[in-house]
Coordinates of C-alpha atoms in Angstrom, one line a residue:
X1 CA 9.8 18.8 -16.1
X2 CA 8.6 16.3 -18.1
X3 CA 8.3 18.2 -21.9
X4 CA 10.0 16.9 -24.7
X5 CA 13.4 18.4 -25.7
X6 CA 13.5 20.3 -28.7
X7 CA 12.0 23.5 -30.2
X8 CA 8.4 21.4 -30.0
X9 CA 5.8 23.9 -28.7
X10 CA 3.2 22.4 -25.5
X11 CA 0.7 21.7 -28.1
X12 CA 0.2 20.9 -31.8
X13 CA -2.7 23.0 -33.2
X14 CA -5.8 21.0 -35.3
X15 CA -5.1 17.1 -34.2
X16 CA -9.1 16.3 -33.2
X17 CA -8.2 12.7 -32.5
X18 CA -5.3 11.9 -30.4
X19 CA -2.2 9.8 -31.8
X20 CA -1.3 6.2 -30.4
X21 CA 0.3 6.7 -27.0
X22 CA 3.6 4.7 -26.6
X23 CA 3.8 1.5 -25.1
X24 CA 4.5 2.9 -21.6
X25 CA 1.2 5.5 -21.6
X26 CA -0.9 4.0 -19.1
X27 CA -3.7 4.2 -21.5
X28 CA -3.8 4.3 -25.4
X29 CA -6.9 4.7 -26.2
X30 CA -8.7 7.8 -26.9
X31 CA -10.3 10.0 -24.6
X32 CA -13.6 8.7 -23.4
X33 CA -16.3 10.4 -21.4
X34 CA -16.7 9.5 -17.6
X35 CA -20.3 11.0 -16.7
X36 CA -21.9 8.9 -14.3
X37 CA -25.8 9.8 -14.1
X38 CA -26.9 6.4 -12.0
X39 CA -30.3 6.0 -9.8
X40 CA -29.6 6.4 -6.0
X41 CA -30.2 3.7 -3.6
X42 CA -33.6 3.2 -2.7
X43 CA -34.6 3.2 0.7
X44 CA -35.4 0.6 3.0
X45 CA -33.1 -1.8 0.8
X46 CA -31.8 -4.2 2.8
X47 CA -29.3 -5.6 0.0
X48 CA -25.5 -6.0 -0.1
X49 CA -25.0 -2.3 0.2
X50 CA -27.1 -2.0 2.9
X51 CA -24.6 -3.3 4.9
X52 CA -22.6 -0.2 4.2
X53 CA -23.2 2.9 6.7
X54 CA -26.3 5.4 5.4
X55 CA -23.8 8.0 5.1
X56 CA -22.4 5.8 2.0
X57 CA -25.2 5.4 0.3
X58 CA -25.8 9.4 -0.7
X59 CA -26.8 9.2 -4.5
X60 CA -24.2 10.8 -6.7
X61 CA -24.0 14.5 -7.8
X62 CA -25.7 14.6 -11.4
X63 CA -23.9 16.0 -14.4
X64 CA -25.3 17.9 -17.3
X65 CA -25.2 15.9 -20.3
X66 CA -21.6 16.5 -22.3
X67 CA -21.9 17.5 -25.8
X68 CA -20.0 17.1 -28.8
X69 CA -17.4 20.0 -28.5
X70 CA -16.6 18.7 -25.0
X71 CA -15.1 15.8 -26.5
X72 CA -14.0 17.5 -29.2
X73 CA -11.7 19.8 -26.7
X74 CA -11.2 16.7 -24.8
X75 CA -9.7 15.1 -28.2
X76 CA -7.5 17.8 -28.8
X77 CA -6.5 18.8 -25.1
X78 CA -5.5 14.7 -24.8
X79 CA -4.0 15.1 -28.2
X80 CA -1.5 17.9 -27.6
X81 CA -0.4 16.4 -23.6
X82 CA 0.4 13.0 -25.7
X83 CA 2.9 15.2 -27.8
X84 CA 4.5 17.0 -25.1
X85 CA 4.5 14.8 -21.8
X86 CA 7.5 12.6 -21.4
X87 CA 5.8 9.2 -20.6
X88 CA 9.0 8.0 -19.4
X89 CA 9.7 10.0 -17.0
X90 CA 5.7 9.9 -16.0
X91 CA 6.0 6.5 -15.3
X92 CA 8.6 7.0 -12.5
X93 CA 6.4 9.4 -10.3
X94 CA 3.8 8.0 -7.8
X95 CA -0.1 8.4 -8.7
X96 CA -0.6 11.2 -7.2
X97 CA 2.5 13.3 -8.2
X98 CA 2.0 11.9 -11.8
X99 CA -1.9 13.5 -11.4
X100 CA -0.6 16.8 -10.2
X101 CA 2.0 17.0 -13.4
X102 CA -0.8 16.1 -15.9
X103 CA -2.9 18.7 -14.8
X104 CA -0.5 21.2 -14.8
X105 CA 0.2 20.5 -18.8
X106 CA -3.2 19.8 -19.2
X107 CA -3.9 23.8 -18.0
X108 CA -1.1 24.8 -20.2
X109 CA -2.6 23.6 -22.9
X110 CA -6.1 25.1 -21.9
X111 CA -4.7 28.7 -21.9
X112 CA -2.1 28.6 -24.8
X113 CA -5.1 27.1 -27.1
X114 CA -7.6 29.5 -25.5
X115 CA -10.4 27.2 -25.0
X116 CA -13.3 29.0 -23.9
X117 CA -14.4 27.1 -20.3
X118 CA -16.0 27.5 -17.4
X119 CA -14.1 26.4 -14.1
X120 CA -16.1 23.9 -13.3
X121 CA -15.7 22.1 -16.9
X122 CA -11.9 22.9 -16.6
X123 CA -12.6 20.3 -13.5
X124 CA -14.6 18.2 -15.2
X125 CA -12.2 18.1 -17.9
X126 CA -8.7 17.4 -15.7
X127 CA -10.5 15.0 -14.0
X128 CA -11.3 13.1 -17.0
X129 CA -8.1 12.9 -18.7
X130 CA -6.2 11.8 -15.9
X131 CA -8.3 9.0 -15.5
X132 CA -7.7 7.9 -19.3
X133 CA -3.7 8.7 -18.4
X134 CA -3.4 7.2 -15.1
X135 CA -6.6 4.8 -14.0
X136 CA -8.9 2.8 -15.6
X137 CA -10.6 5.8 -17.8
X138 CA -14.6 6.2 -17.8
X139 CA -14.8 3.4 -14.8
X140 CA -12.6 5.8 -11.9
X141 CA -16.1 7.4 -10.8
X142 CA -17.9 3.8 -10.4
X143 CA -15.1 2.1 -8.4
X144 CA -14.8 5.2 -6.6
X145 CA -18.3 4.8 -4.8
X146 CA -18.3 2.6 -2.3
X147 CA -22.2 2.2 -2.8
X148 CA -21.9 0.2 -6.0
X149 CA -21.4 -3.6 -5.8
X150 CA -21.3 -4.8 -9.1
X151 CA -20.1 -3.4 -12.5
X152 CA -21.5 -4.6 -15.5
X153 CA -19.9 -3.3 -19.0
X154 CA -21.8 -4.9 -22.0
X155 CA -19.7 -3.6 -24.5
X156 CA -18.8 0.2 -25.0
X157 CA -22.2 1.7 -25.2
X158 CA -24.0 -0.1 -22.2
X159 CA -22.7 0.2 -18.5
X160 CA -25.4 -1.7 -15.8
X161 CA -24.3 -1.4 -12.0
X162 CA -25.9 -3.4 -8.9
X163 CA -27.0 -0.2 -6.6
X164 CA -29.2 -1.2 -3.3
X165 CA -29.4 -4.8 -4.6
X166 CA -31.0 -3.8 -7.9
X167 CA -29.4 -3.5 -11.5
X168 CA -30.2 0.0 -12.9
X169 CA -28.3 1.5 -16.2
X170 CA -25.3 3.8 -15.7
X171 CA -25.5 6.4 -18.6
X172 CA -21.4 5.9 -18.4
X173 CA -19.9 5.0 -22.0
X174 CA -16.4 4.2 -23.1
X175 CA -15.6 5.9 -26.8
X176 CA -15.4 2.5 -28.8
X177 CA -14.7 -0.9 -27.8
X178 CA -11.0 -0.6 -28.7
X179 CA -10.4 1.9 -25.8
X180 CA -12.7 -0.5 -23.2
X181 CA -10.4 -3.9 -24.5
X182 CA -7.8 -1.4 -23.9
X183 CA -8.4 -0.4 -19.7
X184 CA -9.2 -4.4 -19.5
X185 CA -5.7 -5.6 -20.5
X186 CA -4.4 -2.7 -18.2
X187 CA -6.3 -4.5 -15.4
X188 CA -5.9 -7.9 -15.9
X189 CA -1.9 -6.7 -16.8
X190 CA -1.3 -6.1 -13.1
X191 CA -1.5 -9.8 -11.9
X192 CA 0.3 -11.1 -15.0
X193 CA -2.2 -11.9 -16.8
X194 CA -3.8 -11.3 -20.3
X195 CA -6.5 -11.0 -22.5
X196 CA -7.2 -10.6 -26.7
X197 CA -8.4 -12.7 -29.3
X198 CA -6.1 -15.5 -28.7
X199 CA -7.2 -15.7 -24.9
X200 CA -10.8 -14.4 -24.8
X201 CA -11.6 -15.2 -21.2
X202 CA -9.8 -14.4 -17.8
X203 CA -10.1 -14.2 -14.8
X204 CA -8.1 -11.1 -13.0
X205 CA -8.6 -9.0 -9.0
X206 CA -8.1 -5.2 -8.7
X207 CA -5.5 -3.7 -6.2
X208 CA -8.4 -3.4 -3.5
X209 CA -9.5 -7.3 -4.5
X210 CA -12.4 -6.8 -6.4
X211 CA -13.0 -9.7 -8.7
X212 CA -12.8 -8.6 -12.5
X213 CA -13.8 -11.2 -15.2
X214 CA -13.4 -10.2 -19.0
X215 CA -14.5 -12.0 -22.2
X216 CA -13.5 -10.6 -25.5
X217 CA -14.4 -10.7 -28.9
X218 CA -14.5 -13.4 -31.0
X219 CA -16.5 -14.7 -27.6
X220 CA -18.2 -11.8 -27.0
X221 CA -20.1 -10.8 -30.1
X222 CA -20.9 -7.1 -28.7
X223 CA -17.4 -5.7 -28.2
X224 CA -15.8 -6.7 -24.9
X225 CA -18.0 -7.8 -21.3
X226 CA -16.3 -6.1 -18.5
X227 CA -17.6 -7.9 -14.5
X228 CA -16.5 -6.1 -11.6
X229 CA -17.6 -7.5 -8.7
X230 CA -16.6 -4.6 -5.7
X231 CA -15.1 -5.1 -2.5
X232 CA -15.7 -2.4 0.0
X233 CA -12.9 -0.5 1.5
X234 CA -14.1 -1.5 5.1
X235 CA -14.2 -5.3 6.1
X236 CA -18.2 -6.3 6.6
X237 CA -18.2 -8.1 10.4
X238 CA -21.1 -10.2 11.6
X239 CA -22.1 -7.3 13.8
X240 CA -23.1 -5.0 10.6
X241 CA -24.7 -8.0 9.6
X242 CA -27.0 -8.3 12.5
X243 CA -27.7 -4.4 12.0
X244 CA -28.9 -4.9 9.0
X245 CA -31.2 -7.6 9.2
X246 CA -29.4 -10.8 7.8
X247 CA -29.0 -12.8 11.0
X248 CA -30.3 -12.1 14.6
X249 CA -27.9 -11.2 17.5
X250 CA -28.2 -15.1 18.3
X251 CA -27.7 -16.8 14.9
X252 CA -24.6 -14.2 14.6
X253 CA -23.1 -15.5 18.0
X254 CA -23.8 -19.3 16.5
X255 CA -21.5 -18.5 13.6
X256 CA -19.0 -16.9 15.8
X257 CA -19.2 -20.1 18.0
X258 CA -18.9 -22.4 14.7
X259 CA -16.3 -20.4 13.5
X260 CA -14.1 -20.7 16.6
X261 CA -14.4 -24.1 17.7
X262 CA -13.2 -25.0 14.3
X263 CA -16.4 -26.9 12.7
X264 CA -15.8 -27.7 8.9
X265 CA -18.2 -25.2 7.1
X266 CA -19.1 -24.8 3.9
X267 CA -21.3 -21.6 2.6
X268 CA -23.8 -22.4 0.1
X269 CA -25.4 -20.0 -2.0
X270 CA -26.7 -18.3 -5.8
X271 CA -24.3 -15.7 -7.4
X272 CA -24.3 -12.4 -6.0
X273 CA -25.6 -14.1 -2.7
X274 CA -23.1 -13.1 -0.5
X275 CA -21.3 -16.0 0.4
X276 CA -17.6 -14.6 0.3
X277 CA -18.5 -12.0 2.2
X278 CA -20.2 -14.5 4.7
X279 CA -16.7 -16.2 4.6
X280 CA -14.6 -13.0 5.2
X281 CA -17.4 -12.4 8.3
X282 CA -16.3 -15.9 9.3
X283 CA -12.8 -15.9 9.3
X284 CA -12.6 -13.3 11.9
X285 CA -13.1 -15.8 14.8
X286 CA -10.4 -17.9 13.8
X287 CA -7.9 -17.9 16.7
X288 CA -4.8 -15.8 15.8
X289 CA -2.0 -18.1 16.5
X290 CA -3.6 -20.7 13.7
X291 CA -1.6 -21.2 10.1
X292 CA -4.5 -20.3 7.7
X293 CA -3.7 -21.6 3.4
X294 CA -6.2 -19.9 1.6
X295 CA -6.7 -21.0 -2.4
X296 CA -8.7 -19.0 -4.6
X297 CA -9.0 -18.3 -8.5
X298 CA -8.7 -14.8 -7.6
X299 CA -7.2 -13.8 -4.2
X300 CA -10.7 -12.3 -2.9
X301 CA -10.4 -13.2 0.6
X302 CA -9.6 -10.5 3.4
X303 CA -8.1 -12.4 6.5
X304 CA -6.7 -10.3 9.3
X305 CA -4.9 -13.3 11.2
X306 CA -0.8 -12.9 11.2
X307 CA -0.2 -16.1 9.9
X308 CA -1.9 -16.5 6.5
X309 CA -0.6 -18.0 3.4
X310 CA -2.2 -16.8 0.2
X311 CA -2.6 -19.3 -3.1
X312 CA -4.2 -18.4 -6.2
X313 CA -4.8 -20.7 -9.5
X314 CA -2.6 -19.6 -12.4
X315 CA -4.4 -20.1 -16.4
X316 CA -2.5 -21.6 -18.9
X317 CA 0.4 -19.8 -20.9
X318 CA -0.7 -19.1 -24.7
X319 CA 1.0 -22.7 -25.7
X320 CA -1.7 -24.3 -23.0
X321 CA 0.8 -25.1 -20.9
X322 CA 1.8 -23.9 -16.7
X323 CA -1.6 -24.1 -15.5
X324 CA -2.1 -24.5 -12.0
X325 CA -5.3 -25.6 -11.5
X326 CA -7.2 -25.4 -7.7
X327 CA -7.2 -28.9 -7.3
X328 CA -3.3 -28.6 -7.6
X329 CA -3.3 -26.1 -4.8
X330 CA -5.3 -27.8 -2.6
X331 CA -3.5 -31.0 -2.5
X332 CA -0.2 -28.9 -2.2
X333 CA -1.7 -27.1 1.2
X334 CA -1.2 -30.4 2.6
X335 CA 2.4 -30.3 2.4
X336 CA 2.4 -26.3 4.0
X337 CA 1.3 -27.5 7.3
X338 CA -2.1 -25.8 7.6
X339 CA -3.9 -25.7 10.4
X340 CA -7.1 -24.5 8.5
X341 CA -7.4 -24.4 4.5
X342 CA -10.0 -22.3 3.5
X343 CA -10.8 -22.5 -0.4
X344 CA -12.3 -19.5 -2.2
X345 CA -14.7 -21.0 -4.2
X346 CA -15.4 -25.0 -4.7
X347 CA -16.2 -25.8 -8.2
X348 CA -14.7 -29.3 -9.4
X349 CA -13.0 -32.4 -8.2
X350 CA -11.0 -30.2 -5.6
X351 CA -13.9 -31.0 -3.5
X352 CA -12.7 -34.4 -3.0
X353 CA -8.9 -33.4 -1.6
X354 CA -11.1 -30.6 0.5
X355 CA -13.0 -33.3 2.0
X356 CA -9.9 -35.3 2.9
X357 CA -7.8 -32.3 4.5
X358 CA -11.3 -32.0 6.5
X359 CA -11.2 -35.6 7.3
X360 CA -7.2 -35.8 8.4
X361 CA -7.0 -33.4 11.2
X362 CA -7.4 -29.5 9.3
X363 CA -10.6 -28.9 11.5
X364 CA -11.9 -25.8 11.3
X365 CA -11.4 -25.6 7.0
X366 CA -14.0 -23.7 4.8
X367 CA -15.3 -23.0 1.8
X368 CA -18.2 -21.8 -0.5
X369 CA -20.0 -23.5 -3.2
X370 CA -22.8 -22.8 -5.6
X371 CA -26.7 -24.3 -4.4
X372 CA -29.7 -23.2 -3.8
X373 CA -30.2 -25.5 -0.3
X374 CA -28.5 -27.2 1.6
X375 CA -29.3 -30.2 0.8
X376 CA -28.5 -29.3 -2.7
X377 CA -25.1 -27.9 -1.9
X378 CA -24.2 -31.7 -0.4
X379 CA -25.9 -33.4 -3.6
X380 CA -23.5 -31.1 -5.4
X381 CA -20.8 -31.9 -3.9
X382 CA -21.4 -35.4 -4.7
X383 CA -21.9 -34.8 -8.6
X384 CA -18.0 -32.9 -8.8
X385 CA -16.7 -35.7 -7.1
X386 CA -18.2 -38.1 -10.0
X387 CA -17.2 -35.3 -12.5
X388 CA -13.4 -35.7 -11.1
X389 CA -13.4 -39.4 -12.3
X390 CA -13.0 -40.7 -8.9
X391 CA -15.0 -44.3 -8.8
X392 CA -16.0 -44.6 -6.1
X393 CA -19.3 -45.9 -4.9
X394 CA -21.8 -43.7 -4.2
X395 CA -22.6 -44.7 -0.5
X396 CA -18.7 -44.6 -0.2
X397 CA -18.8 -40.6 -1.3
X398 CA -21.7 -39.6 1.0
X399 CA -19.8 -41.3 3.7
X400 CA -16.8 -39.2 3.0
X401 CA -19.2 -35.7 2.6
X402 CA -21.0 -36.7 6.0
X403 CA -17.9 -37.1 8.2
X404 CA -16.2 -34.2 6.7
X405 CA -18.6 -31.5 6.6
X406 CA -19.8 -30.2 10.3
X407 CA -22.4 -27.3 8.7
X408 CA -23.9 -25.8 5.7
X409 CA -24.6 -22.3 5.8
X410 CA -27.2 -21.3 3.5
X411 CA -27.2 -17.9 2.1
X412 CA -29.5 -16.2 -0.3
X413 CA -30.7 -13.3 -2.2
X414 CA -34.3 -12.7 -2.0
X415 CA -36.8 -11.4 -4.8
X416 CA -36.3 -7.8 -3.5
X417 CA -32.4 -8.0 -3.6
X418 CA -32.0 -8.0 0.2
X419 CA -29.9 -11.3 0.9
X420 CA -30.2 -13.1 4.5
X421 CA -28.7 -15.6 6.0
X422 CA -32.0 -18.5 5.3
X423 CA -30.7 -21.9 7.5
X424 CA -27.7 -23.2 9.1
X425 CA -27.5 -27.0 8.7
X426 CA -26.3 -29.3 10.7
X427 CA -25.2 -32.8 8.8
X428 CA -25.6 -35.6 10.9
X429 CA -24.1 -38.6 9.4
X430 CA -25.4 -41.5 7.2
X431 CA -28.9 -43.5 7.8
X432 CA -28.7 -46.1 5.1
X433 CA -27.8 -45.1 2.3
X434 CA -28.6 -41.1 3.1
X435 CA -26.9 -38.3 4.1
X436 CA -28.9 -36.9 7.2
X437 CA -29.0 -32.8 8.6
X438 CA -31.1 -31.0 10.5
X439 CA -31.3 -27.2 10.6
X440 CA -30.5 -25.0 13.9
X441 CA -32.1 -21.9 12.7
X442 CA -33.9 -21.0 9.0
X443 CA -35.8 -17.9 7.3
X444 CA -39.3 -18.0 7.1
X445 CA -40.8 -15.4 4.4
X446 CA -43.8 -13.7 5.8
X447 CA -45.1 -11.5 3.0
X448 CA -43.9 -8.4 1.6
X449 CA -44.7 -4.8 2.3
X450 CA -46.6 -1.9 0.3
X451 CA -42.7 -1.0 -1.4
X452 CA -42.5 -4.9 -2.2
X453 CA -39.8 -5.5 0.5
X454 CA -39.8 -9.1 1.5
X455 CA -40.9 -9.4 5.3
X456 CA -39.7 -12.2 7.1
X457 CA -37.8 -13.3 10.4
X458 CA -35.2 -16.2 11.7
X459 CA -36.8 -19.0 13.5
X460 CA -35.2 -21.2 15.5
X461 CA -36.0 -25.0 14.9
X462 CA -35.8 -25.9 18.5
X463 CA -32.5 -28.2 18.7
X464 CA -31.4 -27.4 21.9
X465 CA -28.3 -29.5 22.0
X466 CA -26.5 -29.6 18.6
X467 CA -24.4 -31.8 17.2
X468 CA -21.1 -30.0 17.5
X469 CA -22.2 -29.4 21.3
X470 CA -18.7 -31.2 22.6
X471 CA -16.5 -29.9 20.3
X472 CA -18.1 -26.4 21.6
X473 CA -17.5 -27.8 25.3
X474 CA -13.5 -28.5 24.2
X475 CA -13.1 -24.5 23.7
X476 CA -15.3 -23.6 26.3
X477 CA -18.0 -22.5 24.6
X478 CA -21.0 -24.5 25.4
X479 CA -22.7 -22.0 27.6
X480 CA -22.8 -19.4 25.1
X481 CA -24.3 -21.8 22.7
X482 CA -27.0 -23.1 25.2
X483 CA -28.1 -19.3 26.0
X484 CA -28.1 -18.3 21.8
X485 CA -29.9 -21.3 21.4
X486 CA -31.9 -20.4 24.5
X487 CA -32.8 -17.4 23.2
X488 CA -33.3 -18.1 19.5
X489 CA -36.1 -20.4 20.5
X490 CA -37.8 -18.0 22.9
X491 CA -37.9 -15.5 20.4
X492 CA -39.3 -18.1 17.7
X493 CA -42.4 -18.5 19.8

């Protein structure tokens, strides 16, 4: 179906390195290896991936090591299916179709050339060059596992991935660093957006949302730096949470509470702490008939309401000019008629038009911010404001912050990688020329066990009557935050 016309035979004998694809191969770079020899999870983790069901967490079938006439078939195999696959016609078959066509030429070629394999490197081998064709090359096999939650490509000889909440070497390599530049403009391609030496940085999502950042060389002295920050497949809840030791049955049913009687939240946290995924959790208790505007950078969010409106940010063009920043999203939600605007990720003087869409009657809006505390998150908040060139006094700004924000929810990654959800804060309002909070519940650290996993436990603080108690009353919810605080405090004792 798809060979060239013409008196061309399926395969041209002695090319050991394959030709430049045309512009419409899905990949143009030469074949690369896709072994993937990675540690399993440890056990007893209790990290990001813990979250996932054990069955997810098997450790992936080991390889033997491929040696140099692998990829030498591999060259010439990819070398001769260039030559006599129409790419044109390719391109106009689904993925899976397209899959089943390659490896029909690709065992063609096998048999007319009369490489010597066994079955299972026939497999191997299939598998491999659809992935340079089709996918994103030596990278299918990681984003494939759902166990994984980071990918970290440090140019085309070093792969790290985040397995169980710890960073442990993939043996995975990519064949130079043109063919790794290559599968990153693929990706960043598919939401309009590019990267090479004239725009080194960007920021770009996969089909399934993961978050992808690249930085290229000149930036990047090492070849390309490929971040793939994973989404699972399945939407984390509160209750997987709970299972999994991050919050107790009662601190979950305070965040459903919080989440439903529309408080003004924002979730506070280090990188890799969890906090969209805290967020996601969150915005599952957010009544259905509400108009939801979400902003991001890149669209990470999952909501499942009906009526949600997704922005994202858009980088300059290569003159410096189009760029919609977040702040210019923000202040345009206000003209959408939101009922609740929940921004990705709060990093500059957006802050400010965030606070005032809290502050005018979009109760219930959310978003996450970089801090280590609380208290730090609201200092924070504070400092973008200043860094927006808003002049404004300062007790002016903290008044804004206090009547705007309801709670801070502080999550954190711990020493052993296991992340927990360590205090929700209450902020109170102003006393002088301070903001004032007061936690509901935090995470006291105990020790650590023989394995070095951190031992710890939730502890309520003993507020018995919080400071969103009538706004839990107008949704009818003030019983089942008395007996969650009830019980959180009997259990502290």
């Amino acid at each position: 179906m798809f060979g060239r016309r013409g008196n061309e035979g399926p395969a041209k004998s002695g090319g050991v390195t394959p030709p430049p694809s045309p512009p419409r191969a899905p990949s143009a770079a030469a074949p690369a290896a896709s072994t993937v020899l990675v540690e399993p999870a440890r056990e007893g983790s209790q990290q990001r991936q813990q979250v996932a069901p054990p069955s997810m967490q098997t450790p992936t079938r080991r390889r033997p090591a491929r040696t140099e006439e692998y990829y030498d078939t591999k060259s010439q195999v990819f070398s001769a299916l260039i030559d006599t696959i129409d790419l044109s016609q390719l391109a106009k078959l689904d993925a899976e179709a397209a899959r089943e066509e390659i490896r029909d030429i690709v065992n063609d070629i096998i048999t007319i050339k009369n490489f010597a394999m066994s079955i299972s490197e026939q497999e191997e081998l299939l598998d491999d060059i659809c992935n340079d064709v089709l996918g994103y090359g030596p990278l299918e096999p990681l984003l494939a596992r759902d166990d994984i939650a980071d990918i970290m490509v440090n140019g085309a000889g070093q792969t790290f991935i985040e397995v169980g909440g710890k960073t442990v070497e993939s043996e995975i390599r990519f064949r130079d660093n043109a063919q790794l530049l290559s599968i990153c403009q693929r990706i960043v391609s598919q939401v309009g957006r590019r990267v090479d030496e004239s725009s080194p940085i960007c920021d770009a999502r996969l089909p399934d949302g993961s978050r992808v950042n690249v930085i290229a060389p000149p930036l990047s002295i090492d070849g390309p730096a490929l971040t793939i920050r994973k989404f699972k497949k399945d939407k984390l809840t509160l209750d997987q949470l709970v299972r999994f030791g991050a919050i107790t049955p009662e601190g979950a049913t305070l965040l459903q509470i919080i989440g439903r009687v529309r408080c003004n939240v924002v979730i506070s946290g280090g990188t890799g702490s969890g906090k969209t995924t805290l967020l996601n959790c969150l915005t599952n208790y957010i009544d259905r008939d509400e108009r939801v505007i979400t902003c991001e950078d890149t669209a990470e969010l999952q909501l499942q309401q009906p009526h949600v409106v997704r922005l994202e940010t858009r980088p300059p063009n290569i003159e410096g000019e189009g760029e919609i920043t977040m702040r210019d999203l923000v202040k345009n939600c206000l003209r959408m008629r939101p009922e609740r605007i929940i921004v990705g990720e709060v990093r500059g003087p957006e802050v400010f038009d965030l606070l005032q869409a809290m502050n005018t009657g979009h109760d219930g809006s959310m978003g996450t911010i970089h801090a280590n505390t609380p208290r730090e998150c609201l200092s924070r908040m504070e400092s973008m404001i200043a860094m927006g060139g808003f002049s404004l006094p300062a007790k002016t700004v903290r008044e804004i912050i206090s009547t705007s924000v309801d709670v801070v929810i502080q999550a954190a990654r711990l020493r052993d990688g296991s992340r927990r959800i360590t205090q929700i804060t209450e902020v109170m309002g102003m006393e002088g020329d301070v903001i004032i909070t007061q936690d509901l519940m935090r995470y006291e650290i105990e020790g650590e066990d023989a394995s070095g996993r951190i031992i710890g436990r939730h502890m309520s603080t003993g507020i018995g009557k919080p400071n969103f108690w009538d706004r839990a009353r107008y949704y009818n919810e003030e019983k089942r935050l008395a007996t969650a605080l009830d019980e959180m405090e009997n259990k502290s004792k």
